[in-house]
Tab-separated table of C-alpha atoms in Angstrom:
chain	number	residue	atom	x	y	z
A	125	UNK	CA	-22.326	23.929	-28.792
A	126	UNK	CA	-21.335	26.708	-26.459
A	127	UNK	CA	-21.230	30.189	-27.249
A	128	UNK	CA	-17.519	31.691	-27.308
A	129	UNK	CA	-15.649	34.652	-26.309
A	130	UNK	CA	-12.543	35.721	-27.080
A	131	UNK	CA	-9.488	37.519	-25.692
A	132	UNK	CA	-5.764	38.291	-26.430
A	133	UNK	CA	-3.609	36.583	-24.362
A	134	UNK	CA	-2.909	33.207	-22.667
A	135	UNK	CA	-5.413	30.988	-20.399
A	136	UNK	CA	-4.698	32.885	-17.316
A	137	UNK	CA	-4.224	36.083	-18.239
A	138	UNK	CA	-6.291	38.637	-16.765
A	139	UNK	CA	-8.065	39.125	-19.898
A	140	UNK	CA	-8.987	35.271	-19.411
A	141	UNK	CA	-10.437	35.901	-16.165
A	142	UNK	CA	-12.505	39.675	-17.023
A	143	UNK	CA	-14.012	36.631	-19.795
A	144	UNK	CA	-14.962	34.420	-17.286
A	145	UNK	CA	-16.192	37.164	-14.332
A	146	UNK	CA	-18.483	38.679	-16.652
A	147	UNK	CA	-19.461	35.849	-18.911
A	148	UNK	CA	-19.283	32.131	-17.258
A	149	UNK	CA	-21.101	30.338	-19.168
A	150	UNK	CA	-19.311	31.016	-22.338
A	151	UNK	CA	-16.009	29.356	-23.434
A	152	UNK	CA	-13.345	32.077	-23.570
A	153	UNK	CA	-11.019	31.224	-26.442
A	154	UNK	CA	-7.345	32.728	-26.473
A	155	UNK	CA	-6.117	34.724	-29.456
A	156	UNK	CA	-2.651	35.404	-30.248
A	157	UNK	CA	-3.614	38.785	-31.272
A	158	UNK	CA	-6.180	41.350	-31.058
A	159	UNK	CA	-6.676	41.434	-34.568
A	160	UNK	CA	-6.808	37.709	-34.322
A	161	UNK	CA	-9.693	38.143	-31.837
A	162	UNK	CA	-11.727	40.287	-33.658
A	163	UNK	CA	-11.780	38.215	-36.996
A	164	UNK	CA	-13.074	35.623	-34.674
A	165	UNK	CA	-16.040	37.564	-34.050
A	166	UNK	CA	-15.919	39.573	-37.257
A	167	UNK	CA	-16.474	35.650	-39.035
A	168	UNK	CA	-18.742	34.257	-36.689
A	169	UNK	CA	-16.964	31.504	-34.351
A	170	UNK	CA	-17.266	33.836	-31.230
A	171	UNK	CA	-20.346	35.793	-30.414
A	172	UNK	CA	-17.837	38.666	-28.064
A	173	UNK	CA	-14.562	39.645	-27.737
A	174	UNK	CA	-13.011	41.213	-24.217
A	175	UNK	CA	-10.605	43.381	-24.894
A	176	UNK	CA	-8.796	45.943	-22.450
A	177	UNK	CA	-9.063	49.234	-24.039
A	178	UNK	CA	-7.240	51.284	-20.834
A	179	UNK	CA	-5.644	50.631	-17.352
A	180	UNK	CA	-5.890	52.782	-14.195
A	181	UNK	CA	-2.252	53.028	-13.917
A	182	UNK	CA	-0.092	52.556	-17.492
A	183	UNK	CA	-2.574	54.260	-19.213
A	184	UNK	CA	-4.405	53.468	-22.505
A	185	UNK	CA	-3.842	49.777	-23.938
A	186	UNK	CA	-1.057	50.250	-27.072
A	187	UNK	CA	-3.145	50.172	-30.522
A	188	UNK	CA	-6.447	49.529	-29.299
A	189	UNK	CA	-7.904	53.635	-30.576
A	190	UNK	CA	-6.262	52.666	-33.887
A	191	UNK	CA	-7.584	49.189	-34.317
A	192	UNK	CA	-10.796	49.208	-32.619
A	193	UNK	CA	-12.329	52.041	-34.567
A	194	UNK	CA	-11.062	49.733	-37.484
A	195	UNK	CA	-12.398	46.586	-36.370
A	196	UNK	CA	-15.970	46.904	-37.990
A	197	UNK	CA	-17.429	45.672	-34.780
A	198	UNK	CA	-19.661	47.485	-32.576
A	199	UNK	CA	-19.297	47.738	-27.942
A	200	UNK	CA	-21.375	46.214	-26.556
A	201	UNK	CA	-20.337	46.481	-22.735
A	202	UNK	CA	-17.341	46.919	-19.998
A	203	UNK	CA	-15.782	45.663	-17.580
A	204	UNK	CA	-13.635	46.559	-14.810
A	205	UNK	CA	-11.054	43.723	-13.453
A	206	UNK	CA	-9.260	44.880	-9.980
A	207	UNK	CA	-5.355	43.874	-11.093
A	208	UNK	CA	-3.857	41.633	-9.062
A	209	UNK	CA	-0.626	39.484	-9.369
A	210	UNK	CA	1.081	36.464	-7.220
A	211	UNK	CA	4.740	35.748	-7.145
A	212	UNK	CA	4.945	32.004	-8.899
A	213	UNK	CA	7.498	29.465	-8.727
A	214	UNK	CA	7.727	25.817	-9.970
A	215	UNK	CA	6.721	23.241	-6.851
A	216	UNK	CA	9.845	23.680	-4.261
A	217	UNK	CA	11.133	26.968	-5.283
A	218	UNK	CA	12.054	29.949	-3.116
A	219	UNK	CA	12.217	34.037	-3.343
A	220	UNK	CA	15.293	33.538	-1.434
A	221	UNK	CA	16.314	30.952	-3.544
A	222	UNK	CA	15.566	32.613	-7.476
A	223	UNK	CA	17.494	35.061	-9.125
A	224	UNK	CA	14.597	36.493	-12.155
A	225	UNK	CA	10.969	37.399	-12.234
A	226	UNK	CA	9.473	37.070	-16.018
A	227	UNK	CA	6.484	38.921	-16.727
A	228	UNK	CA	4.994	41.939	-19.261
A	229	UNK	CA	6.531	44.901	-19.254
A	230	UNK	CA	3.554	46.234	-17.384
A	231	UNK	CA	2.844	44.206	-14.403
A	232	UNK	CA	6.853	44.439	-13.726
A	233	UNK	CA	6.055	48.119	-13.765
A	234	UNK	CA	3.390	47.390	-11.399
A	235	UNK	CA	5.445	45.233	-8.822
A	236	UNK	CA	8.810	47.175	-8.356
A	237	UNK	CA	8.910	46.951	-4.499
A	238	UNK	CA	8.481	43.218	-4.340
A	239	UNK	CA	11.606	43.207	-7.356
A	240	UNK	CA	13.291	45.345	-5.292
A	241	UNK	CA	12.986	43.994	-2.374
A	242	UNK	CA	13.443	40.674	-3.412
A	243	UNK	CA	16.223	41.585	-5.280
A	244	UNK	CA	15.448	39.918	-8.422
A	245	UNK	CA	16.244	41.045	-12.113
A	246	UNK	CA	12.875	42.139	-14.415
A	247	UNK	CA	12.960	40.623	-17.181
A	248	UNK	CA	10.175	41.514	-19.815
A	249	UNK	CA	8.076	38.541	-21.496
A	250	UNK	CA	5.109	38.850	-24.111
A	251	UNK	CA	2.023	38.011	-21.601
A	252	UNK	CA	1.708	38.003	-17.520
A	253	UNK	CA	0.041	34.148	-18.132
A	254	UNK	CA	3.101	33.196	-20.716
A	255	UNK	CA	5.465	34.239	-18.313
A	256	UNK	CA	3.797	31.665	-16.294
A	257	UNK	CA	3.624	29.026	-18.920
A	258	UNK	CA	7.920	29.315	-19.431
A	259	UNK	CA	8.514	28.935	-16.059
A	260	UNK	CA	6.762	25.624	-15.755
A	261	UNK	CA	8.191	24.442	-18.775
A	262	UNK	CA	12.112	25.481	-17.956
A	263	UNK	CA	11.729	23.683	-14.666
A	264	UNK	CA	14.164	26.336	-13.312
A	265	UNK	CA	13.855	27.413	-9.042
A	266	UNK	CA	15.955	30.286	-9.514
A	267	UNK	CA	13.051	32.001	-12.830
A	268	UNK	CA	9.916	33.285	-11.042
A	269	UNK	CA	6.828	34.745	-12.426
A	270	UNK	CA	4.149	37.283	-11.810
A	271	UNK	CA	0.952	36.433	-13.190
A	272	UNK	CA	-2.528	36.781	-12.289
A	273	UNK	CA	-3.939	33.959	-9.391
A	274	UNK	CA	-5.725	32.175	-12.304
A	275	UNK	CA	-2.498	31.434	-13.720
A	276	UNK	CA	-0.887	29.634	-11.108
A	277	UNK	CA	-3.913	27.124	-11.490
A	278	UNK	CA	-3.511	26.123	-14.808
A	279	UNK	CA	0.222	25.709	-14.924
A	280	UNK	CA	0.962	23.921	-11.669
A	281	UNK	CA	2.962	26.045	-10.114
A	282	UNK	CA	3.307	27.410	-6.335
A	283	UNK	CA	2.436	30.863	-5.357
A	284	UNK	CA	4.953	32.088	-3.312
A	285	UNK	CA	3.503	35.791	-2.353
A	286	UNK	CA	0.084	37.150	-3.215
A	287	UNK	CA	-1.277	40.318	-4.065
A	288	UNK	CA	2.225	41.600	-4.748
A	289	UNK	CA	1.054	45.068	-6.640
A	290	UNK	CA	2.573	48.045	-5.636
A	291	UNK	CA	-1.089	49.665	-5.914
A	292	UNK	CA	-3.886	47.519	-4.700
A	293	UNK	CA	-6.397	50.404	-6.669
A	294	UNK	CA	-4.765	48.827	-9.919
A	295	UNK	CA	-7.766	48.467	-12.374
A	296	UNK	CA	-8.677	47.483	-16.178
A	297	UNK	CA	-11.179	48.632	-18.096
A	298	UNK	CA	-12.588	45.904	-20.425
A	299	UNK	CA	-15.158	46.915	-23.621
A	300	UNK	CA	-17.212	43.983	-24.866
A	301	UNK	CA	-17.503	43.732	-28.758
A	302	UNK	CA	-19.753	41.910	-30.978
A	303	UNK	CA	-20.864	42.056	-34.314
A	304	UNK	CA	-22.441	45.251	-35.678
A	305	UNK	CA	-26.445	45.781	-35.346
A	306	UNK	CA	-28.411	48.922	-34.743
A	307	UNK	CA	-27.562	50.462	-31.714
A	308	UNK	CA	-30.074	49.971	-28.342
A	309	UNK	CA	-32.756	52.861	-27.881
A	310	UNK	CA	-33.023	54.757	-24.708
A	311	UNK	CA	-36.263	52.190	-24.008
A	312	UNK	CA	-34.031	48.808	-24.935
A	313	UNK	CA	-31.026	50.445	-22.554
A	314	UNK	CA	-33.102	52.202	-19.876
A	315	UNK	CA	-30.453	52.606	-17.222
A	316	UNK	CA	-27.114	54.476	-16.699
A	317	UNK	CA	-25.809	54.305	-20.253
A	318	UNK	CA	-21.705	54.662	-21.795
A	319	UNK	CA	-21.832	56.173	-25.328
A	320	UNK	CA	-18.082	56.003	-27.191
A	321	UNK	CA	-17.411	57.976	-30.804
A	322	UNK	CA	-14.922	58.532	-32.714
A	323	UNK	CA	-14.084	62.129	-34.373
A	324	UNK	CA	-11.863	64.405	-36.389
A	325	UNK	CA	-12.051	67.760	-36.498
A	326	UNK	CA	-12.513	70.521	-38.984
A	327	UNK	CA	-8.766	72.307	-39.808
A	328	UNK	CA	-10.030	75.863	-38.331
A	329	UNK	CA	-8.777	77.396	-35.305
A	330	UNK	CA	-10.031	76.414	-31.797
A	331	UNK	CA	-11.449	73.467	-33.512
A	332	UNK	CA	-11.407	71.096	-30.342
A	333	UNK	CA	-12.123	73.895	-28.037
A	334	UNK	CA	-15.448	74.523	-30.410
A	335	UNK	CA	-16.059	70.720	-31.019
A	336	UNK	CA	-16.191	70.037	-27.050
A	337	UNK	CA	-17.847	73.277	-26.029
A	338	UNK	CA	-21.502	71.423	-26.602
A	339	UNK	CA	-20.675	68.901	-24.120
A	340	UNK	CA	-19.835	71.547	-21.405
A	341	UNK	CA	-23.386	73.781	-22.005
A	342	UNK	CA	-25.383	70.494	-21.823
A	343	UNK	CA	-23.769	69.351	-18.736
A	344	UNK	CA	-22.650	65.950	-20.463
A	345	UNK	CA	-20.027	64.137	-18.192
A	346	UNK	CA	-16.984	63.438	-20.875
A	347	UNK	CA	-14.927	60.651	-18.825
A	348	UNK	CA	-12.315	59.465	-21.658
A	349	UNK	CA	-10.669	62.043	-24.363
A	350	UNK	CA	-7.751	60.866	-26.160
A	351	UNK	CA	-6.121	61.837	-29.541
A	352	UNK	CA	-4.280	60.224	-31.935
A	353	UNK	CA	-3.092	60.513	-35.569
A	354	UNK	CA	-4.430	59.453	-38.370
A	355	UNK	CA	-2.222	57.414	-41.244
A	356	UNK	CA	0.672	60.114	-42.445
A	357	UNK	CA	-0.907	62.998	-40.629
A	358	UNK	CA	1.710	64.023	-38.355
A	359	UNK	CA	-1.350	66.172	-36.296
A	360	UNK	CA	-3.257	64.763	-33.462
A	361	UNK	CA	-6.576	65.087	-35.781
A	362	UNK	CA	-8.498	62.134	-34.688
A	363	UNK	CA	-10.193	61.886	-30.727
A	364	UNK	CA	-11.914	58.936	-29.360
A	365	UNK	CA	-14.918	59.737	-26.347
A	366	UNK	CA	-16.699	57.984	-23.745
A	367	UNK	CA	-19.805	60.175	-22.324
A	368	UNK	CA	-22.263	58.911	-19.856
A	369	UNK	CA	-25.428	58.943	-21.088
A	370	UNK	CA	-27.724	57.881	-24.316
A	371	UNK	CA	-27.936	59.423	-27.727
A	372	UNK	CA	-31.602	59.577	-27.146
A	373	UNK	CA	-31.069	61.895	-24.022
A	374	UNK	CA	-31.697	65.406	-24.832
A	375	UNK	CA	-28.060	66.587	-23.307
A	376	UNK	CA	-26.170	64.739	-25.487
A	377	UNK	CA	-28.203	64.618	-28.035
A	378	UNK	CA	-27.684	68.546	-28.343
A	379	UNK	CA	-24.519	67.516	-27.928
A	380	UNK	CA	-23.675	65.491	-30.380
A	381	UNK	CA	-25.597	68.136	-32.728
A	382	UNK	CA	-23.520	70.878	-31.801
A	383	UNK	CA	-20.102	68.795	-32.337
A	384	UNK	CA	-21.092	68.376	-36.231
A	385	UNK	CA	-21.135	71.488	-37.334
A	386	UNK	CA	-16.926	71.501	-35.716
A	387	UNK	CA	-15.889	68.066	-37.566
A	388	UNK	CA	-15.530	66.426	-40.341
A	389	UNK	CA	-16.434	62.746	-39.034
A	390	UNK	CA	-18.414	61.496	-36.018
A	391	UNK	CA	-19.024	57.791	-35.586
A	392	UNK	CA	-20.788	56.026	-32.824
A	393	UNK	CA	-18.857	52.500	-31.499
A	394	UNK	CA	-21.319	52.109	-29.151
A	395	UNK	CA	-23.857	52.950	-26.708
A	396	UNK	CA	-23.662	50.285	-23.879
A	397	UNK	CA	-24.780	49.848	-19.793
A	398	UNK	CA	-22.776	51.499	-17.628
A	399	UNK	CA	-20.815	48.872	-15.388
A	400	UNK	CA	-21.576	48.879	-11.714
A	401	UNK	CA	-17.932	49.557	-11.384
A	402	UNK	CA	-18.552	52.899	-12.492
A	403	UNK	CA	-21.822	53.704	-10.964
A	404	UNK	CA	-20.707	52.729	-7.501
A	405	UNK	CA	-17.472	55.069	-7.652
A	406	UNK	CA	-20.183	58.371	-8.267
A	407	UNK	CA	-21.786	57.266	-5.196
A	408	UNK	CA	-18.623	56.726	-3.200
A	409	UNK	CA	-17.471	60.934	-4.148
């Protein structure tokens, strides 16, 4: 039986294809949910999950640094997917000829010159591979969709402009997840190395300032901070990290030392290879 992955979205989406980039021999399975994809891991019927945690251009992904630190499952990798979306129409349509373009609110976001040019009206749908899906089944020249290339594929349907992004830099960030195990050692993971935590900080003042100072001295390179709230807390209290480099290395491990004695909680997610993605842009500075 083949190993599984799974993924939010539908066959097609880009999520669907950062699955099959990164892991081709395993079946990627589509999940109405993320929550939905990580019981399927959490229970056993998928070995990993792919799920975008932040995008190069809209930002973080909505709920992932509340449910992922929630999710009882551990990173085990990332991925980055260059964005890209076609123009779709069923067999014989025209740009000329259709009046809407269906997508998610994002990749409309992302394609506003071709809408404008094109002079078509947005209109939002739940997934950039749904959108896809509804316009094959309404059968309708005049609705268009922007999807990913894989989409086009599965539902039949003719792409009628390519690469239609406003910025062709457009870029996802996938983390892989799997069930939790003890985390690699430096020796098991003896490359360039991703560690993301979770913390809150003590209520005293300069908290954050004193929490991240440890980081700074030990010349770690911090390349994600972001805050949220916690439950009724109406106080950014909680911050999720990713670092570059192992617990095991003497920079962070001073400073992960140092941020204890400024929090109340620190909790690992994982410590994971560095994608090439991200090794190949520090040579390219």
């Amino acid at each position: 039986m083949a190993q599984k992955i799974a993924y939010q979205g539908e066959p097609g989406a880009n999520s669907n294809i950062a699955c099959m980039d990164m892991f081709p021999e395993l079946e990627s399975v589509p999940c109405a949910s993320f929550e939905d994809a990580f019981e399927l891991v959490a229970s056993g019927e998928a070995e990993l999950a792919m799920i975008p945690i932040e995008n190069s251009i809209a930002g973080r992904v909505a709920d992932i640094h509340i449910l992922l630190p929630q999710s009882n499952l551990q990173i085990v990798g990332e991925f980055f997917l260059p964005i890209h979306f076609d123009l779709l129409g069923i067999p014989g349509s025209t740009i000329e000829g259709a009046t809407e373009v269906h997508s998610h609110i994002h990749a409309l976001g992302q394609c506003r010159r071709l809408i404008r040019d094109a002079k078509l009206r947005p209109v939002i749908a739940g997934d950039t591979a749904g959108s896809a899906r509804e316009v094959r089944e309404w059968n309708d020249p005049t609705k268009l969709s922007l999807a990913p290339p894989l989409a086009a594929r599965i539902y039949g349907l003719e792409v009628l402009a390519s690469r239609v992004e406003d910025d062709p830099s457009n870029t996802t960030r996938f983390v892989v997840l799997a069930r939790e195990k003890d985390l690699p050692t430096r020796e098991e993971l003896p490359g360039p190395a991703v560690t993301s935590f979770v913390f809150r900080v003590r209520n005293v003042p300069s908290a954050l300032y004193k929490a991240l100072g440890g980081f700074a001295t030990n010349g770690v390179n911090m390349t994600r901070l972001e805050s949220y709230m916690v439950g009724d807390e109406f106080a950014a209290t909680m911050f999720m990290v990713d670092v570059e480099g192992h617990p095991e290395d003497t920079p962070l491990r001073l400073a992960l030392e140092e941020l204890e004695f400024f929090t109340t909680e620190v909790r690992i997610l994982g410590v994971y290879p560095a994608a090439e993605h991200r090794t190949q842009r520090a040579v390219s500075r």
